[in-house]
Amino acid sequence: MVEITIPRPDDWHLHLRDGAMMEGVLPYSARDFARAIIMPNLVPPVVTADDARAYRDRIMAALPEGLGFTPLMTLYLTEGTDPADVAQAHASGLVTAVKLYPAGATTNSHSGVRDLDKVMPVLEKMAAIGMPLCIHGEVTDPEVDIFDREAAFIDTVLEPLRRRLPELQITLEHVTTSNGVDYVMSADANLAATITTHHLMINRNAILAGGIKPHYYCLPVAKRESHRLALRKAATSGDMRFFLGTDSAPHVDPLKECACGCAGIFTSINTLSCLAQVFEQDDALDNLAAFASINGPAWYGLPVNTETVTLVRRDQPVTWPDKINTGDGPVTVFDPLLPIHWEIA
């Protein structure tokens, strides 16, 4: 096969940041994706409907002319979140989902949830109105090994929550382990997972072997090879419970290349090319549309995009800039560590 045409994809987990950084990275997502779930972990975070409206307005103001792109807004769940504000924001169409960050789990998560009981009124309201909850699924207990934090979260937080509120629709975001894959596949209803581009392509050796590589450091951290293969099997299977959420998360190089570097990998620029390579390698190009374009809209109750995107396989590897320039500084582009032969026509 030398080309494949799929419905225009969506990104169900995206960090656009704000200000000059957003202006620098937004065009790459808007070029390739029709819609994206926008993460709310700004400083200060997007907590209320008014916050979400103002952030959406800033995104639309920064959108380059001629690019069709719809930001799907989320609210950052705190222990002071007002259930009525959440319900009103969802009913108005302004907000698509609420994001739960365990406090301290990742970038700008210090305002997140420490005691699940304190946010149960919000979660109960969401379950009643059919509003999805997006979860960063890691515990933050310093005694739990960083490579085990997703599995521990499933056992100690997610499973008890689902038993308590079985009707709550939950997206387990950026799943990184075979434990997560198996858990999602065991669910009868109301549980799905996003998978990132980079977790399909790298394991923890990319970060640690031959020296520390800060531009492969993300949270949840990449795991061992057996987990990467489990993710690939799930993503390429066509199973409707798995779909693309890039978790593209730009940071300027000085904040990555330092003694305590930030977590995040910028993949918006080359995600579709990388995915086509992965699906071709796994003899599953027929399922690329399901993962990138169909399963996500079905989960969120939205129509599949009517526009299409054609990817073409080139004899010679395609290339991207090593870095993009933003008003905040340079951002390193994800290097998939193997030749990529697919590009958007």
Coordinates of C-alpha atoms in Angstrom, one line a residue:
M1 CA 0.0 0.0 0.0
V2 CA 1.4 3.4 -1.0
E3 CA -1.4 5.6 0.4
I4 CA -4.3 5.5 2.9
T5 CA -7.2 7.8 3.3
I6 CA -8.9 8.1 6.7
P7 CA -11.4 10.5 8.2
R8 CA -9.7 13.6 9.6
P9 CA -8.4 12.5 13.0
D10 CA -9.0 14.1 16.4
D11 CA -6.7 14.3 19.4
W12 CA -8.3 13.3 22.6
H13 CA -5.6 14.6 24.9
L14 CA -3.6 17.7 24.0
H15 CA -1.6 20.3 25.9
L16 CA -1.7 23.7 24.1
R17 CA -0.3 25.7 27.0
D18 CA -1.1 29.5 26.7
G19 CA 0.3 32.7 25.4
A20 CA 3.4 32.6 23.1
M21 CA 3.8 28.9 23.5
M22 CA 0.2 28.2 22.4
E23 CA 0.7 30.5 19.4
G24 CA 3.8 28.5 18.5
V25 CA 2.3 24.9 18.8
L26 CA -1.4 25.4 17.9
P27 CA -0.9 25.5 14.1
Y28 CA 0.6 21.9 14.1
S29 CA -2.5 20.4 15.8
A30 CA -4.9 22.5 13.8
R31 CA -3.3 21.5 10.6
D32 CA -3.8 17.7 11.2
F33 CA -6.6 17.4 13.7
A34 CA -10.2 18.5 13.5
R35 CA -10.9 18.5 17.3
A36 CA -8.9 18.1 20.5
I37 CA -9.6 17.6 24.1
I38 CA -7.7 20.5 25.7
M39 CA -5.9 19.9 29.0
P40 CA -6.7 22.5 31.7
N41 CA -3.4 22.4 33.7
L42 CA -2.4 26.0 33.1
V43 CA -1.1 28.3 35.8
P44 CA -3.6 29.1 37.2
P45 CA -5.6 26.1 36.2
V46 CA -8.9 26.1 34.2
V47 CA -11.3 25.4 37.1
T48 CA -14.6 27.2 36.3
A49 CA -16.8 27.7 33.3
D50 CA -15.6 31.3 33.0
D51 CA -12.0 30.0 33.0
A52 CA -12.8 27.6 30.2
R53 CA -14.7 30.2 28.1
A54 CA -11.8 32.6 28.4
Y55 CA -9.2 29.9 27.5
R56 CA -11.3 28.8 24.5
D57 CA -11.5 32.4 23.3
R58 CA -7.7 32.7 23.5
I59 CA -7.3 29.5 21.5
M60 CA -9.6 30.7 18.8
A61 CA -7.9 34.1 18.6
A62 CA -4.6 32.4 18.1
L63 CA -5.9 29.9 15.4
P64 CA -4.3 30.7 12.0
E65 CA -6.7 31.8 9.4
G66 CA -8.0 29.1 7.2
L67 CA -7.5 26.2 9.6
G68 CA -10.7 24.5 10.9
F69 CA -10.1 23.3 14.5
T70 CA -12.5 22.9 17.4
P71 CA -11.0 22.9 21.0
L72 CA -13.0 20.7 23.3
M73 CA -12.6 22.3 26.7
T74 CA -12.1 20.5 30.1
L75 CA -12.3 21.7 33.7
Y76 CA -9.5 20.9 36.2
L77 CA -11.0 19.1 39.1
T78 CA -10.2 20.5 42.5
E79 CA -11.5 19.8 46.0
G80 CA -13.4 23.1 45.7
T81 CA -15.0 22.5 42.4
D82 CA -18.7 23.5 42.3
P83 CA -20.9 20.6 40.9
A84 CA -23.5 23.1 39.7
D85 CA -20.9 25.1 37.7
V86 CA -19.7 21.8 36.1
A87 CA -23.2 20.8 35.2
Q88 CA -24.0 24.2 33.7
A89 CA -20.8 24.3 31.7
H90 CA -21.5 20.8 30.3
A91 CA -25.2 21.6 29.5
S92 CA -24.2 24.7 27.6
G93 CA -21.8 22.8 25.4
L94 CA -18.9 24.8 26.6
V95 CA -17.1 22.0 28.4
T96 CA -16.8 18.4 27.2
A97 CA -15.2 16.7 30.2
V98 CA -13.6 17.1 33.6
K99 CA -9.9 16.2 34.3
L100 CA -8.8 14.5 37.5
Y101 CA -5.1 15.0 38.3
P102 CA -3.9 13.3 41.5
A103 CA -2.1 16.2 43.3
G104 CA 1.6 16.1 42.3
A105 CA 1.3 13.5 39.5
T106 CA 2.6 15.6 36.6
T107 CA 3.2 19.2 35.3
N108 CA 1.1 21.8 37.1
S109 CA -0.9 19.2 39.1
H110 CA -0.3 20.7 42.5
S111 CA -3.9 21.9 42.6
G112 CA -5.2 18.4 42.0
V113 CA -7.1 15.9 44.1
R114 CA -5.7 14.6 47.4
D115 CA -8.9 13.1 48.9
L116 CA -11.3 11.5 46.5
D117 CA -14.1 11.8 49.0
K118 CA -14.0 15.6 48.7
V119 CA -14.8 15.5 45.0
M120 CA -17.5 12.8 45.2
P121 CA -20.3 15.4 44.9
V122 CA -18.9 16.5 41.6
L123 CA -18.4 13.0 40.3
E124 CA -21.9 12.0 41.4
K125 CA -23.3 14.9 39.4
M126 CA -21.2 14.0 36.4
A127 CA -22.4 10.4 36.5
A128 CA -26.0 11.7 36.7
I129 CA -25.7 13.9 33.7
G130 CA -23.5 11.7 31.6
M131 CA -20.4 13.9 31.6
P132 CA -17.1 12.1 31.1
L133 CA -14.2 12.1 33.5
C134 CA -10.6 12.1 32.2
I135 CA -8.1 10.6 34.6
H136 CA -4.3 10.8 34.9
G137 CA -4.0 7.4 36.3
E138 CA -1.0 7.4 38.7
V139 CA -0.7 7.3 42.4
T140 CA 1.7 9.9 43.9
D141 CA 2.8 8.0 47.0
P142 CA 6.6 8.4 47.1
E143 CA 7.0 4.9 48.4
V144 CA 5.5 3.5 45.1
D145 CA 8.1 2.9 42.4
I146 CA 7.5 5.3 39.5
F147 CA 7.2 2.4 37.1
D148 CA 4.4 0.9 39.2
R149 CA 2.3 3.9 39.8
E150 CA -0.2 3.2 37.0
A151 CA -0.9 -0.3 38.2
A152 CA -1.2 0.8 41.8
F153 CA -3.7 3.5 40.8
I154 CA -5.9 1.0 39.0
D155 CA -5.9 -1.2 42.1
T156 CA -6.3 1.4 44.8
V157 CA -8.2 4.3 43.2
L158 CA -9.8 3.4 39.9
E159 CA -11.4 0.1 40.7
P160 CA -12.9 1.4 44.0
L161 CA -14.2 4.5 42.2
R162 CA -15.8 2.4 39.4
R163 CA -17.5 0.2 42.0
R164 CA -18.8 3.2 43.8
L165 CA -20.0 5.0 40.7
P166 CA -20.4 2.3 37.9
E167 CA -22.4 4.7 35.8
L168 CA -19.6 7.3 35.6
Q169 CA -17.9 7.4 32.1
I170 CA -14.2 7.3 32.6
T171 CA -11.3 7.8 30.2
L172 CA -8.1 6.4 31.5
E173 CA -5.7 8.7 29.8
H174 CA -2.3 7.9 28.3
V175 CA -2.3 4.3 29.4
T176 CA 1.2 2.9 29.5
T177 CA 1.1 -0.6 30.9
S178 CA -0.2 -4.1 30.1
N179 CA -2.0 -3.8 33.4
G180 CA -3.9 -0.8 32.1
V181 CA -4.7 -2.4 28.8
D182 CA -6.0 -5.6 30.5
Y183 CA -8.1 -3.6 32.9
V184 CA -9.8 -1.6 30.2
M185 CA -10.4 -4.7 28.2
S186 CA -12.0 -6.4 31.2
A187 CA -14.6 -3.6 31.6
D188 CA -18.1 -4.1 30.3
A189 CA -19.0 -0.5 30.0
N190 CA -18.1 3.1 30.9
L191 CA -14.3 2.7 30.6
A192 CA -12.0 3.5 27.7
A193 CA -8.4 4.6 27.3
T194 CA -6.3 6.9 25.2
I195 CA -2.8 5.9 24.0
T196 CA -0.1 8.3 23.0
T197 CA 2.1 8.3 19.9
H198 CA 5.3 8.1 21.9
H199 CA 4.3 5.3 24.2
L200 CA 3.7 3.2 21.0
M201 CA 7.2 3.9 19.8
I202 CA 9.6 4.1 22.8
N203 CA 10.3 2.1 25.9
R204 CA 12.3 3.3 29.0
N205 CA 15.6 2.5 27.3
A206 CA 15.0 5.6 25.2
I207 CA 15.2 7.7 28.3
L208 CA 18.0 5.9 30.2
A209 CA 20.2 3.8 27.9
G210 CA 23.5 5.4 26.9
G211 CA 22.9 8.6 29.0
I212 CA 19.8 10.4 30.2
K213 CA 17.7 11.7 27.3
P214 CA 15.4 14.4 28.7
H215 CA 13.3 14.8 25.5
Y216 CA 12.0 11.3 26.0
Y217 CA 10.9 11.9 29.6
C218 CA 7.2 12.2 30.1
L219 CA 4.6 11.2 32.7
P220 CA 3.5 8.6 32.9
V221 CA 7.0 7.5 32.2
A222 CA 7.7 5.0 29.4
K223 CA 7.8 1.5 30.7
R224 CA 9.6 -1.7 29.7
E225 CA 9.3 -3.3 26.2
S226 CA 6.6 -5.8 27.1
H227 CA 4.3 -3.0 28.1
R228 CA 5.0 -1.1 24.8
L229 CA 4.0 -4.2 22.9
A230 CA 0.8 -4.5 24.8
L231 CA -0.1 -0.9 24.0
R232 CA 0.6 -1.5 20.3
K233 CA -1.5 -4.6 20.3
A234 CA -4.4 -2.7 21.8
A235 CA -4.0 0.4 19.6
T236 CA -3.8 -1.6 16.3
S237 CA -6.6 -4.0 17.2
G238 CA -9.5 -1.8 16.3
D239 CA -11.0 -2.3 19.7
M240 CA -13.4 0.7 20.2
R241 CA -12.2 1.2 23.8
F242 CA -8.8 2.5 22.6
F243 CA -8.1 5.7 20.7
L244 CA -5.5 8.4 20.1
G245 CA -4.7 11.0 22.7
T246 CA -1.3 12.4 21.8
D247 CA -0.6 14.0 25.2
S248 CA 1.6 16.3 23.1
A249 CA 3.1 18.5 25.8
P250 CA 5.6 21.1 24.7
H251 CA 8.3 22.6 27.0
V252 CA 11.1 25.0 26.0
D253 CA 14.5 23.3 25.9
P254 CA 15.9 25.1 28.9
L255 CA 13.1 23.6 31.1
K256 CA 13.8 20.1 29.7
E257 CA 17.6 20.2 29.6
C258 CA 18.3 21.0 33.3
A259 CA 18.9 19.4 36.6
C260 CA 15.1 18.8 37.2
G261 CA 13.6 18.6 33.7
C262 CA 9.9 18.9 32.9
A263 CA 7.9 16.0 31.8
G264 CA 6.4 16.1 28.3
I265 CA 7.1 15.3 24.7
F266 CA 6.0 17.4 21.7
T267 CA 4.5 15.1 19.1
S268 CA 1.7 17.1 17.3
I269 CA 4.0 17.9 14.4
N270 CA 4.6 14.2 13.3
T271 CA 2.0 12.1 15.1
L272 CA 0.1 11.0 12.0
S273 CA 3.2 10.0 10.1
C274 CA 4.5 8.0 13.1
L275 CA 1.2 6.3 13.6
A276 CA 1.0 5.2 10.0
Q277 CA 4.5 3.7 10.4
V278 CA 3.4 1.8 13.5
F279 CA 0.3 0.4 12.0
E280 CA 2.1 -0.6 8.8
Q281 CA 4.8 -2.4 10.9
D282 CA 2.0 -4.3 12.7
D283 CA 0.2 -5.1 9.5
A284 CA -2.8 -3.1 10.7
L285 CA -3.2 -0.1 8.4
D286 CA -6.9 -1.1 8.0
N287 CA -7.4 -0.2 11.7
L288 CA -5.6 3.2 11.7
A289 CA -8.9 5.0 11.0
A290 CA -10.5 3.3 14.0
F291 CA -7.8 4.4 16.4
A292 CA -7.2 7.9 15.0
S293 CA -10.6 8.9 13.7
I294 CA -13.6 6.8 14.7
N295 CA -13.3 5.3 18.2
G296 CA -12.8 8.6 20.0
P297 CA -15.9 10.4 18.5
A298 CA -18.0 7.3 19.3
W299 CA -16.8 7.4 23.0
Y300 CA -17.6 11.1 23.3
G301 CA -20.9 11.0 21.4
L302 CA -19.7 13.1 18.5
P303 CA -19.9 12.5 14.8
V304 CA -16.9 11.2 12.8
N305 CA -15.4 14.1 10.8
T306 CA -16.5 14.2 7.2
E307 CA -13.2 15.6 5.9
T308 CA -10.5 13.2 5.1
V309 CA -6.7 13.0 5.3
T310 CA -4.5 11.0 2.9
L311 CA -1.2 9.6 4.1
V312 CA 1.4 8.6 1.4
R313 CA 4.3 6.2 1.8
R314 CA 7.5 7.6 0.4
D315 CA 10.5 5.6 -0.6
Q316 CA 12.9 7.9 1.3
P317 CA 12.3 8.7 4.9
V318 CA 10.4 11.9 5.7
T319 CA 11.9 14.5 8.0
W320 CA 10.9 17.3 10.3
P321 CA 12.8 20.1 11.9
D322 CA 14.7 19.1 15.1
K323 CA 13.1 22.0 16.9
I324 CA 10.3 24.5 16.4
N325 CA 10.6 28.1 17.5
T326 CA 8.0 29.7 19.8
G327 CA 7.8 33.1 21.4
D328 CA 8.8 31.4 24.6
G329 CA 11.9 29.7 23.1
P330 CA 12.8 26.5 21.2
V331 CA 10.8 23.3 21.6
T332 CA 12.4 19.9 20.5
V333 CA 10.3 17.7 18.2
F334 CA 9.8 14.1 19.1
D335 CA 12.4 11.8 17.4
P336 CA 10.8 8.4 16.8
L337 CA 14.2 6.7 16.6
L338 CA 13.5 4.9 13.4
P339 CA 13.0 6.0 9.8
I340 CA 9.4 7.2 9.0
H341 CA 8.2 6.8 5.5
W342 CA 4.7 8.2 5.7
E343 CA 3.6 11.8 5.3
I344 CA 0.3 13.7 4.8
A345 CA -0.3 14.2 1.1

